[in-house]
């Protein structure tokens, strides 16, 4: 299951009266969402009917410097801005799929930043092509816009077109649209991926995770509901809930792996979820140990939960190298084996000195906090369960 | 009149039996077309149904290195390849308009490399959008493909669709299309921009100028006729001439300024055209002078023609700096004034020593070879006419 | 006091019988030392009498890729290699001071990687210049080599020259020299900066911190003693201890701030030192709180120590953004103020929900673990002491 | 004989009262010298006792942009500036040998830009090392400065030290030195490489070729004499001629190949030299032909000379591709063979149409204008002599 590769981060701001520098706020918010994707990033800014957009491979600090942020402000501080950080599956590192995507259709410009992975797209694409659509990428984002553009030909407003288009989309999607007058947040009916909104002064912001809103000094309002279309205009904020009501299928990986611990998703603190995973593990699988440690990063929170519940002191067991990037080179089999050691170095002598028994907790896909290993002086490290 | 800014260079190869390295031949041919555009360039290669494409800002040697050519050969030596060098009007230096553009429609992939400038595009774009089309650029190339894709829905083959689409296109266009089984050359009915084809071994090549065919060792066959659609498949080479027959309006700038002197366009040698411009100038405007020189580059040919007709010896009068690129920096007014001197330095003392009278010839838009200036020892330089 | 800016990381390997790929091992070890400097890095490799060296601005993954590592291996797997990561004080970000520096003198090539900051260098430089020395940088490393080269003219071997040179050097230095036949580790008599060595198979390695030795699978042997010169040749490992015996003045910042917690410096585990700082703080300054948290990164260890001593549970209070690099842009005062929030985001609602009292511990220069702050629901955050 | 690879271009300006922007003028002058080296370039600027220097691989437009020129002006408009463009022999493309080199010695900073190739350097280097010198490169420039620094210890002024040092230097050198108060031009006693000076307003400029002085609007004064040391200070311009008087051995390649036709070297116009080579060839080797053409670039001038002398009309025979850079890729033998065709394309049909006989002239090392080839309709191309 490759769903873990579908993660991205999205952000949007409706910059009322241009009170902020929209590109700058988006840039700062993308920093807070960087953990959701390091392959490419981009920012699109609309000033009246002009849209400027920069997308490039690399992390936020790789791509954006003073000059590029200035270029995005050349036409004004921005009525609306859109940002995206992208994780990519193998073989999709091409620049052409970078987002936000800026397009134009009958009603003017339309830009999209999406997080998700549609299923059964071949049939939908074929249907669009048989009506004359021409595609330039394989991305879901492009197909979503084409579909909305088709429905828009016969609807009164874009939210109705989106609502109708959603009935043809299967799978996970949380996207933000920037149109000539609106900023729109859309979350799939099962709510696979997170999306929330908040306030920043008199302006509104939309983000994949609440930590992005908090980090720029904004105020979290609430999650976008599964199936909801939230429309922000200069006069109002309102919702279309035609597609709401399905049972949520929020991806467990968000809480286990992906989201930042300081985010709140669908009403639950990610940090609290991980603490609880550790707590329940301590109740279900009590072990005797001198220290309980976590595999960074998400295992740390769970280990604290286990420690608090069990009374075993929490300690550091593995030091994560913060500088190992995607360019880490492993030329031989030996080096591949060694790479784990480069990334995670055990605090060996600390444990060894105490002849202590270390309990290590790692959060994983199959079951949160399922993996425990116990070591005595680092000599013997074995699976507990 | 900004038509001089619409120049680009295009090249395509139908690589029979993969006898050549299609990307490599395209790379070499683009070198020969580099004078037609230095802003960006790109190569797209098709192997079976896989199309790989690299486009980037910069000249051919800036963009393509060994690694990138190897990347284009990763899926094979190429059944077909397409290349493009781009000149850009002010404000259009954006990467997003780079070509070749690779798209997909109902019948599979379709890639385009275009040289030209359509007129009256707004209405056509509106018509396409009102049928649901979504655009990602402002480029003519994208619009042409959308239009063809629409017509293709109701035609037996792509050449018929192109033929019908051409009736809706106004202005200058010379483009090459790469489809799943064909390589197609299309020239507008007035033949504003050059386009020709030739042979390279058992393979066929298409190029903006014959010098590109000659420089890779190919054999020039003939110009694509104004209005002609030339289709190259694995089995045959044939034409659709539905749109032929209009009076040609070949752009005079091609012969005056843009094309390479070693190209033959619509049956006339560019070098010969310039020689003749100088010859006729000598007949119409005879002057007394010791030396006749030309303003590089196109003025050189005309000066030789003037010299041959008049009997005045040809000489070098101005040395062109071959290294002044688009990044030449002029921070002050003084430097801007000086920039001409940096680019073109007079062979001063050479003339001064002889107390000679220099006749300088420059080819220009309004009238080929209209501008003559005569100088005595470089002290006095004045317009002759 | 700017001594915190003088940090760098050094690494060397004497690759007996070329059993390893010396450049590759150095590359991996520099990853483990990356926290000591992100401004530039470099690797020099000696094969017989040929030295290849690459130094560039940037982190290890920024600078080194497959091609560059291959280039360093072009002349062989390396008899010896030297690596360096550099932190730089303001205004010294120039490439020219990058290390390792590769030079040549009467006895052949000599390369240096240094961590430290000499004092009173003007007089020494003047003395060298009055004897004809020519300098190309302001770096201590260049001056050290010049001084050794002078003494070497009248000594039997390089270690004697180093020993004599050390009497003229004042301040902090821990450097590694690579000569045609030796790898030499030198630590100043007060031992300001760490330096240690170990084994990797039959080869020897030298590093600023033990974590680098451990991370490449080596075996830590011991610290280089203050004042010691350790010489590694193909036949032997031996020491010159002429300058040993002074009282150590190991820089407290190493344990407080700079070193990795999984390193052991001068016999003490860095992690253990930080735990103890927290433990002693708990004894000296007991407070009532629901949770004790640390300011990342070094405050985490101290907070665990405080928690273990006090019985107050340890918890996460601040989430550090791992992607904020040196290019972080703050264009306005407001953004500068906000930058702390971007870097460290409080786990707000977690605390708020519990109405708990959070004790935050931050390690700082003046006094390890001196800073405590207590907050109630994040509304009131005030200094405790 | 590889002397053709030793070419570089140097430029210096003594910017009296900072009337100009010294970095900007140097940048413009380097453009005019670009033909002397495209491998790397650099500019050093002195403001009072601060020297800022940027050197990088690449051509002038590759390396210098607005930001870099601004960085060189950060400390003022410059009292003196020094520039260098470098050609490099195979295997010496390393950045470390880039010039200008900025060093410091007993009397303060000393920067050098050199064009030349010393012979018998091993002994000199050994002598310097046996007195304690430490080298960081293999470049002649570094050794020259070391030698001058040694002599300066016992001389009253730097020109005397240079004069004494010159007696130990064998081979070709034309260099410019920038010291705390002087700008100094030095040319070896045989005058192998060109060097001249001129005026720009109240300021003085030194350059490898007069075209650089002319191109920035300066006034050529005269060549630096073989063996001359020309010293420019704020108060005076004077010479040391201790080493003058030897028979000049000006490199013939300068006139044949390297220099720009609009330069005057040692009293002779380069263009005139080439015209004369053609003229003498016409006298010594008269041939019957319809057109006489030259192999670009230097053969063009010679062909004009031949045409003028013989009465045979001058014509263009080969078109040189102006965009073939150092990155031209030739992956197969076939492509290597083809590369000449890519670089020089014959104006085939032009000749063929006339059934004319073309005489092609190429300047070469062994004998200027020695190579003639005659072709009939391009079918038969054979050596004439």
Coordinates of N, CA, C and O in Angstrom, one line a residue, chain C residues 135-271:
Chain C
X135 N 50.7 35.0 2.5 CA 49.4 34.4 2.9 C 48.3 34.6 1.9 O 48.3 35.7 1.2
X136 N 47.4 33.7 1.8 CA 46.3 33.8 0.9 C 45.0 33.9 1.6 O 43.9 34.2 1.0
X137 N 44.9 33.7 2.9 CA 43.7 33.8 3.7 C 44.0 34.4 5.0 O 45.1 34.7 5.4
X138 N 42.9 34.6 5.8 CA 43.1 35.0 7.2 C 43.0 33.8 8.2 O 42.9 34.0 9.4
X139 N 43.0 32.6 7.6 CA 42.6 31.5 8.5 C 43.8 31.1 9.4 O 45.0 31.2 9.0
X140 N 43.5 30.6 10.6 CA 44.5 30.1 11.5 C 45.2 28.9 10.9 O 46.3 28.7 11.1
X141 N 44.4 28.1 10.1 CA 45.0 26.9 9.6 C 46.2 27.2 8.7 O 47.2 26.5 8.7
X142 N 46.1 28.2 7.8 CA 47.2 28.6 7.0 C 48.4 29.0 7.8 O 49.5 28.6 7.5
X143 N 48.2 29.8 8.8 CA 49.3 30.2 9.6 C 50.0 29.1 10.4 O 51.2 29.0 10.5
X144 N 49.2 28.1 10.8 CA 49.7 27.0 11.5 C 50.7 26.2 10.6 O 51.8 25.8 11.0
X145 N 50.2 26.0 9.4 CA 51.1 25.3 8.4 C 52.3 26.0 8.1 O 53.4 25.4 8.0
X146 N 52.2 27.3 7.9 CA 53.4 28.2 7.6 C 54.4 28.0 8.8 O 55.6 27.9 8.6
X147 N 53.9 28.1 10.0 CA 54.8 28.0 11.2 C 55.5 26.6 11.2 O 56.7 26.5 11.5
X148 N 54.7 25.6 11.0 CA 55.3 24.2 11.1 C 56.3 24.1 9.9 O 57.4 23.5 10.2
X149 N 56.0 24.6 8.8 CA 57.0 24.5 7.6 C 58.3 25.2 8.0 O 59.4 24.7 7.6
X150 N 58.2 26.3 8.7 CA 59.5 27.0 9.1 C 60.3 26.1 10.1 O 61.5 25.9 9.9
X151 N 59.6 25.6 11.1 CA 60.3 24.8 12.1 C 60.9 23.5 11.4 O 61.9 23.0 11.8
X152 N 60.1 23.0 10.4 CA 60.5 21.7 9.8 C 61.9 21.8 9.1 O 62.6 20.8 8.9
X153 N 62.2 23.1 8.7 CA 63.5 23.3 8.0 C 64.7 22.8 8.8 O 65.7 22.4 8.3
X154 N 64.5 22.9 10.2 CA 65.6 22.5 11.1 C 65.3 21.4 12.0 O 65.9 21.4 13.1
X155 N 64.4 20.6 11.7 CA 64.1 19.4 12.6 C 64.1 18.1 11.8 O 64.0 18.1 10.6
X156 N 64.3 17.1 12.6 CA 64.4 15.7 12.0 C 63.1 15.2 11.5 O 63.1 14.4 10.5
X157 N 62.0 15.5 12.1 CA 60.7 15.0 11.7 C 59.7 16.0 11.9 O 59.9 17.0 12.6
X158 N 58.5 15.8 11.4 CA 57.4 16.8 11.4 C 56.9 16.9 12.9 O 56.5 18.0 13.3
X159 N 56.9 15.8 13.6 CA 56.3 15.9 14.9 C 57.1 16.9 15.8 O 56.5 17.6 16.7
X160 N 58.4 16.8 15.7 CA 59.2 17.8 16.4 C 58.9 19.2 16.0 O 58.8 20.1 16.8
X161 N 58.8 19.4 14.7 CA 58.4 20.8 14.2 C 57.1 21.2 14.8 O 57.0 22.4 15.2
X162 N 56.1 20.3 14.8 CA 54.8 20.7 15.4 C 55.0 21.0 16.8 O 54.4 22.0 17.3
X163 N 55.7 20.2 17.6 CA 55.9 20.4 19.0 C 56.5 21.8 19.3 O 56.1 22.5 20.2
X164 N 57.5 22.2 18.5 CA 58.1 23.5 18.6 C 57.1 24.6 18.2 O 57.0 25.7 18.9
X165 N 56.4 24.4 17.1 CA 55.4 25.4 16.7 C 54.3 25.6 17.7 O 53.9 26.7 17.9
X166 N 53.9 24.5 18.4 CA 52.8 24.7 19.4 C 53.2 25.7 20.5 O 52.3 26.3 21.1
X167 N 54.5 25.9 20.8 CA 54.9 26.8 21.8 C 54.6 28.3 21.4 O 54.6 29.2 22.2
X168 N 54.4 28.5 20.1 CA 54.1 29.8 19.6 C 52.6 30.1 19.4 O 52.2 31.2 19.0
X169 N 51.8 29.0 19.5 CA 50.4 29.1 19.2 C 49.6 29.3 20.5 O 49.8 28.5 21.5
X170 N 48.8 30.4 20.6 CA 48.0 30.6 21.8 C 46.5 30.5 21.4 O 46.1 31.0 20.4
X171 N 45.8 29.8 22.3 CA 44.3 29.7 22.0 C 43.9 28.3 21.8 O 44.6 27.4 22.1
X172 N 42.8 28.2 21.1 CA 42.1 26.9 20.9 C 42.5 26.3 19.5 O 42.4 27.1 18.5
X173 N 42.9 25.1 19.5 CA 43.1 24.4 18.2 C 43.1 22.9 18.3 O 43.7 22.4 19.3
X174 N 42.3 22.3 17.5 CA 42.4 20.8 17.4 C 42.4 20.6 15.9 O 41.5 20.8 15.2
X175 N 43.6 20.1 15.4 CA 43.7 19.9 14.0 C 44.3 18.6 13.6 O 44.9 17.9 14.4
X176 N 44.0 18.2 12.3 CA 44.5 17.0 11.8 C 45.3 17.4 10.5 O 44.9 18.2 9.7
X177 N 46.5 16.8 10.4 CA 47.4 17.0 9.3 C 47.5 15.8 8.5 O 47.7 14.7 9.0
X178 N 47.6 15.9 7.2 CA 47.8 14.8 6.3 C 49.1 15.2 5.5 O 49.2 16.1 4.8
X179 N 50.1 14.4 5.7 CA 51.4 14.6 5.0 C 51.7 13.4 4.1 O 50.9 12.4 4.0
X180 N 52.8 13.4 3.3 CA 53.0 12.3 2.4 C 53.0 10.9 3.0 O 52.7 9.9 2.3
X181 N 53.3 10.8 4.3 CA 53.3 9.4 4.9 C 52.6 9.3 6.2 O 52.5 8.2 6.8
X182 N 52.1 10.4 6.7 CA 51.5 10.4 8.1 C 50.1 11.0 8.1 O 49.8 11.9 7.3
X183 N 49.4 10.6 9.2 CA 48.2 11.3 9.6 C 48.4 11.7 11.0 O 48.7 10.8 11.8
X184 N 48.2 13.0 11.3 CA 48.6 13.5 12.6 C 47.5 14.3 13.3 O 46.9 15.1 12.6
X185 N 47.2 13.9 14.6 CA 46.2 14.7 15.3 C 46.9 15.5 16.3 O 47.8 15.1 17.1
X186 N 46.5 16.8 16.4 CA 47.1 17.7 17.4 C 46.0 18.5 18.2 O 45.1 19.0 17.6
X187 N 46.1 18.5 19.5 CA 45.2 19.2 20.3 C 45.9 20.2 21.2 O 47.0 19.8 21.8
X188 N 45.4 21.4 21.3 CA 46.1 22.4 22.1 C 46.3 22.0 23.6 O 45.5 21.2 24.1
X189 N 47.3 22.5 24.3 CA 47.6 22.1 25.6 C 46.5 22.2 26.6 O 46.5 21.5 27.7
X190 N 45.5 23.1 26.4 CA 44.4 23.3 27.3 C 43.2 22.4 26.9 O 42.3 22.3 27.7
X191 N 43.3 21.8 25.8 CA 42.2 20.9 25.3 C 40.9 21.6 25.2 O 39.8 21.1 25.5
X192 N 40.9 22.9 24.6 CA 39.7 23.6 24.5 C 38.6 22.9 23.6 O 37.5 22.9 24.0
X193 N 39.1 22.3 22.5 CA 38.2 21.7 21.6 C 38.4 20.1 21.7 O 39.5 19.7 21.9
X194 N 37.4 19.4 21.5 CA 37.5 17.9 21.6 C 38.2 17.3 20.4 O 38.3 17.9 19.3
X195 N 38.8 16.2 20.5 CA 39.5 15.4 19.5 C 39.7 14.0 20.0 O 40.2 13.9 21.1
X196 N 39.4 13.0 19.2 CA 39.5 11.7 19.7 C 39.9 10.8 18.5 O 39.9 11.2 17.4
X197 N 40.3 9.5 18.8 CA 40.6 8.6 17.7 C 40.1 7.2 18.0 O 39.7 6.9 19.1
X198 N 40.0 6.4 16.9 CA 39.5 5.1 17.1 C 40.0 4.2 15.9 O 40.9 4.6 15.2
X199 N 39.4 3.0 15.9 CA 39.8 2.1 14.8 C 38.6 1.7 13.9 O 37.4 1.7 14.4
X200 N 38.9 1.5 12.7 CA 37.9 1.0 11.7 C 38.5 -0.1 10.9 O 39.3 0.1 10.0
X201 N 38.3 -1.4 11.3 CA 39.0 -2.5 10.8 C 40.5 -2.4 11.2 O 40.8 -2.1 12.3
X202 N 41.3 -2.4 10.2 CA 42.8 -2.3 10.5 C 43.2 -0.8 10.4 O 44.4 -0.5 10.5
X203 N 42.3 0.1 10.1 CA 42.6 1.5 9.8 C 42.3 2.3 11.1 O 41.6 1.8 12.0
X204 N 42.9 3.5 11.1 CA 42.7 4.4 12.2 C 41.9 5.6 11.7 O 42.1 6.1 10.6
X205 N 41.0 6.1 12.6 CA 40.3 7.3 12.3 C 40.4 8.3 13.5 O 40.6 7.9 14.6
X206 N 40.3 9.6 13.1 CA 40.4 10.7 14.1 C 39.2 11.6 13.9 O 38.8 11.8 12.7
X207 N 38.6 12.0 15.0 CA 37.3 12.8 14.8 C 37.2 13.8 15.9 O 37.7 13.6 17.0
X208 N 36.4 14.9 15.6 CA 36.1 15.9 16.6 C 35.3 15.3 17.7 O 35.4 15.6 18.9
X209 N 34.4 14.4 17.4 CA 33.5 13.7 18.3 C 33.4 12.2 18.1 O 33.4 11.8 16.9
X210 N 33.2 11.5 19.2 CA 33.2 10.0 19.1 C 32.0 9.6 18.3 O 32.0 8.5 17.7
X211 N 30.9 10.4 18.2 CA 29.7 9.9 17.4 C 30.1 9.7 16.0 O 29.4 8.8 15.3
X212 N 31.0 10.4 15.5 CA 31.4 10.2 14.1 C 32.1 8.8 13.9 O 31.9 8.2 12.9
X213 N 32.9 8.4 14.8 CA 33.5 7.1 14.8 C 32.5 6.0 14.9 O 32.5 5.1 14.1
X214 N 31.6 6.2 15.8 CA 30.6 5.2 16.1 C 29.6 5.1 14.8 O 29.2 4.0 14.4
X215 N 29.3 6.2 14.2 CA 28.3 6.2 13.2 C 28.8 5.5 11.9 O 28.0 5.0 11.1
X216 N 30.1 5.4 11.7 CA 30.6 4.6 10.6 C 31.0 3.2 10.9 O 31.7 2.5 10.2
X217 N 30.7 2.8 12.2 CA 30.9 1.4 12.6 C 32.3 1.2 13.2 O 32.7 0.1 13.3
X218 N 33.0 2.3 13.5 CA 34.3 2.2 14.1 C 34.3 2.0 15.6 O 33.2 2.0 16.2
X219 N 35.5 1.8 16.2 CA 35.6 1.6 17.6 C 36.3 2.7 18.2 O 37.5 3.0 17.9
X220 N 35.7 3.4 19.2 CA 36.3 4.5 19.9 C 37.5 4.0 20.7 O 37.3 3.0 21.4
X221 N 38.7 4.6 20.6 CA 39.8 4.2 21.5 C 39.9 5.2 22.6 O 39.7 4.8 23.8
X222 N 40.3 6.4 22.4 CA 40.3 7.4 23.5 C 40.4 8.8 22.9 O 40.6 9.0 21.7
X223 N 40.3 9.8 23.8 CA 40.5 11.2 23.5 C 41.9 11.4 23.2 O 42.8 10.8 23.8
X224 N 42.3 12.4 22.3 CA 43.6 12.9 22.2 C 43.8 13.8 23.4 O 42.9 14.6 23.8
X225 N 44.9 13.6 24.1 CA 45.1 14.4 25.4 C 45.4 15.8 25.1 O 46.1 16.1 24.0
X226 N 45.0 16.7 25.9 CA 45.4 18.1 25.7 C 46.9 18.2 25.6 O 47.7 17.7 26.4
X227 N 47.4 18.9 24.5 CA 48.8 19.0 24.3 C 49.4 17.9 23.5 O 50.6 17.9 23.0
X228 N 48.7 16.8 23.3 CA 49.2 15.6 22.6 C 49.3 15.8 21.1 O 48.5 16.4 20.4
X229 N 50.4 15.2 20.5 CA 50.5 15.0 19.1 C 50.5 13.5 18.8 O 51.4 12.8 19.3
X230 N 49.4 13.0 18.1 CA 49.3 11.6 17.8 C 49.7 11.4 16.4 O 49.1 12.0 15.5
X231 N 50.7 10.5 16.1 CA 51.1 10.3 14.8 C 50.7 8.9 14.3 O 51.0 7.9 15.0
X232 N 50.1 8.8 13.2 CA 49.7 7.5 12.6 C 50.5 7.3 11.3 O 50.4 8.1 10.4
X233 N 51.3 6.2 11.3 CA 51.9 5.9 10.0 C 51.5 4.5 9.6 O 50.7 3.8 10.3
X234 N 52.1 4.0 8.5 CA 51.7 2.6 8.1 C 52.2 1.6 9.1 O 51.6 0.5 9.2
X235 N 53.3 1.9 9.8 CA 53.9 0.9 10.7 C 53.4 1.1 12.2 O 53.5 0.1 12.9
X236 N 53.1 2.3 12.6 CA 52.9 2.5 14.0 C 52.0 3.7 14.3 O 51.6 4.5 13.5
X237 N 51.5 3.7 15.6 CA 50.8 4.8 16.1 C 51.5 5.2 17.4 O 51.7 4.4 18.3
X238 N 52.0 6.5 17.5 CA 52.7 6.9 18.6 C 52.5 8.4 18.9 O 51.9 9.1 18.1
X239 N 52.9 8.8 20.1 CA 52.6 10.2 20.5 C 53.8 11.0 20.9 O 54.8 10.4 21.4
X240 N 53.7 12.3 20.7 CA 54.6 13.2 21.3 C 53.8 14.0 22.3 O 52.8 14.6 22.0
X241 N 54.3 14.0 23.5 CA 53.6 14.6 24.7 C 54.3 15.7 25.3 O 54.1 16.1 26.4
X242 N 55.3 16.3 24.5 CA 56.1 17.4 25.0 C 55.2 18.5 25.6 O 55.7 19.2 26.6
X243 N 54.1 18.8 25.0 CA 53.3 19.9 25.4 C 52.1 19.5 26.3 O 51.2 20.3 26.5
X244 N 52.1 18.3 26.8 CA 51.0 17.9 27.7 C 51.3 18.3 29.1 O 52.4 18.8 29.5
X245 N 50.3 18.2 30.0 CA 50.5 18.5 31.4 C 49.8 19.7 31.9 O 49.7 19.9 33.1
X246 N 49.3 20.6 31.0 CA 48.6 21.8 31.5 C 47.2 21.4 32.0 O 46.7 20.3 31.7
X247 N 46.6 22.3 32.8 CA 45.3 22.1 33.3 C 44.3 22.2 32.1 O 44.4 23.2 31.4
X248 N 43.4 21.3 32.0 CA 42.4 21.3 30.9 C 41.5 22.5 31.0 O 41.1 22.8 32.1
X249 N 41.1 23.0 29.9 CA 40.1 24.1 29.9 C 39.0 23.8 28.9 O 38.6 24.7 28.1
X250 N 38.6 22.6 28.9 CA 37.6 22.1 27.9 C 36.4 23.1 27.9 O 35.9 23.4 28.9
X251 N 36.1 23.5 26.7 CA 35.0 24.5 26.6 C 33.6 23.9 27.0 O 33.2 22.9 26.5
X252 N 33.0 24.6 28.0 CA 31.8 24.1 28.6 C 30.6 24.0 27.5 O 29.7 23.2 27.6
X253 N 30.8 24.9 26.5 CA 29.7 24.9 25.4 C 29.6 23.6 24.7 O 28.6 23.2 24.2
X254 N 30.7 22.9 24.7 CA 30.7 21.6 24.0 C 29.6 20.7 24.6 O 28.8 20.1 23.9
X255 N 29.6 20.6 25.9 CA 28.7 19.8 26.6 C 27.3 20.4 26.6 O 26.3 19.7 26.5
X256 N 27.2 21.7 26.8 CA 25.9 22.4 26.9 C 25.2 22.5 25.6 O 24.0 22.1 25.5
X257 N 25.9 22.9 24.5 CA 25.3 23.2 23.3 C 25.6 22.4 22.1 O 24.8 21.9 21.4
X258 N 27.0 22.3 21.9 CA 27.4 22.0 20.6 C 27.5 20.5 20.2 O 27.1 20.1 19.2
X259 N 28.0 19.7 21.2 CA 28.3 18.3 20.8 C 27.0 17.6 20.7 O 25.9 18.0 21.2
X260 N 27.1 16.4 20.0 CA 25.9 15.6 19.9 C 25.8 14.8 21.2 O 26.8 14.3 21.8
X261 N 24.5 14.5 21.7 CA 24.4 13.8 23.0 C 25.0 12.4 23.0 O 25.4 11.9 24.0
X262 N 25.1 11.8 21.8 CA 25.7 10.5 21.7 C 27.2 10.5 21.7 O 27.8 9.4 21.4
X263 N 27.9 11.6 21.9 CA 29.3 11.7 21.9 C 29.8 11.6 23.4 O 29.1 12.0 24.3
X264 N 31.0 11.1 23.5 CA 31.7 11.1 24.8 C 32.9 12.0 24.6 O 33.8 11.7 23.7
X265 N 33.0 13.0 25.5 CA 34.1 13.9 25.3 C 34.9 13.9 26.6 O 34.4 14.2 27.7
X266 N 36.2 13.7 26.5 CA 37.1 13.7 27.7 C 36.5 12.8 28.8 O 36.5 13.2 30.0
X267 N 36.0 11.7 28.4 CA 35.6 10.7 29.4 C 34.1 10.8 29.8 O 33.6 10.0 30.6
X268 N 33.5 11.9 29.4 CA 32.1 12.1 29.9 C 31.1 12.1 28.7 O 31.3 12.7 27.7
X269 N 30.0 11.3 29.0 CA 29.0 11.3 28.0 C 28.3 12.7 28.0 O 27.9 13.2 29.0
X270 N 28.1 13.2 26.8 CA 27.4 14.5 26.6 C 26.0 14.4 27.1 O 25.5 15.3 27.9
X271 N 25.3 13.3 26.8 CA 23.9 13.1 27.2 C 23.9 13.1 28.7 O 23.1 13.7 29.4

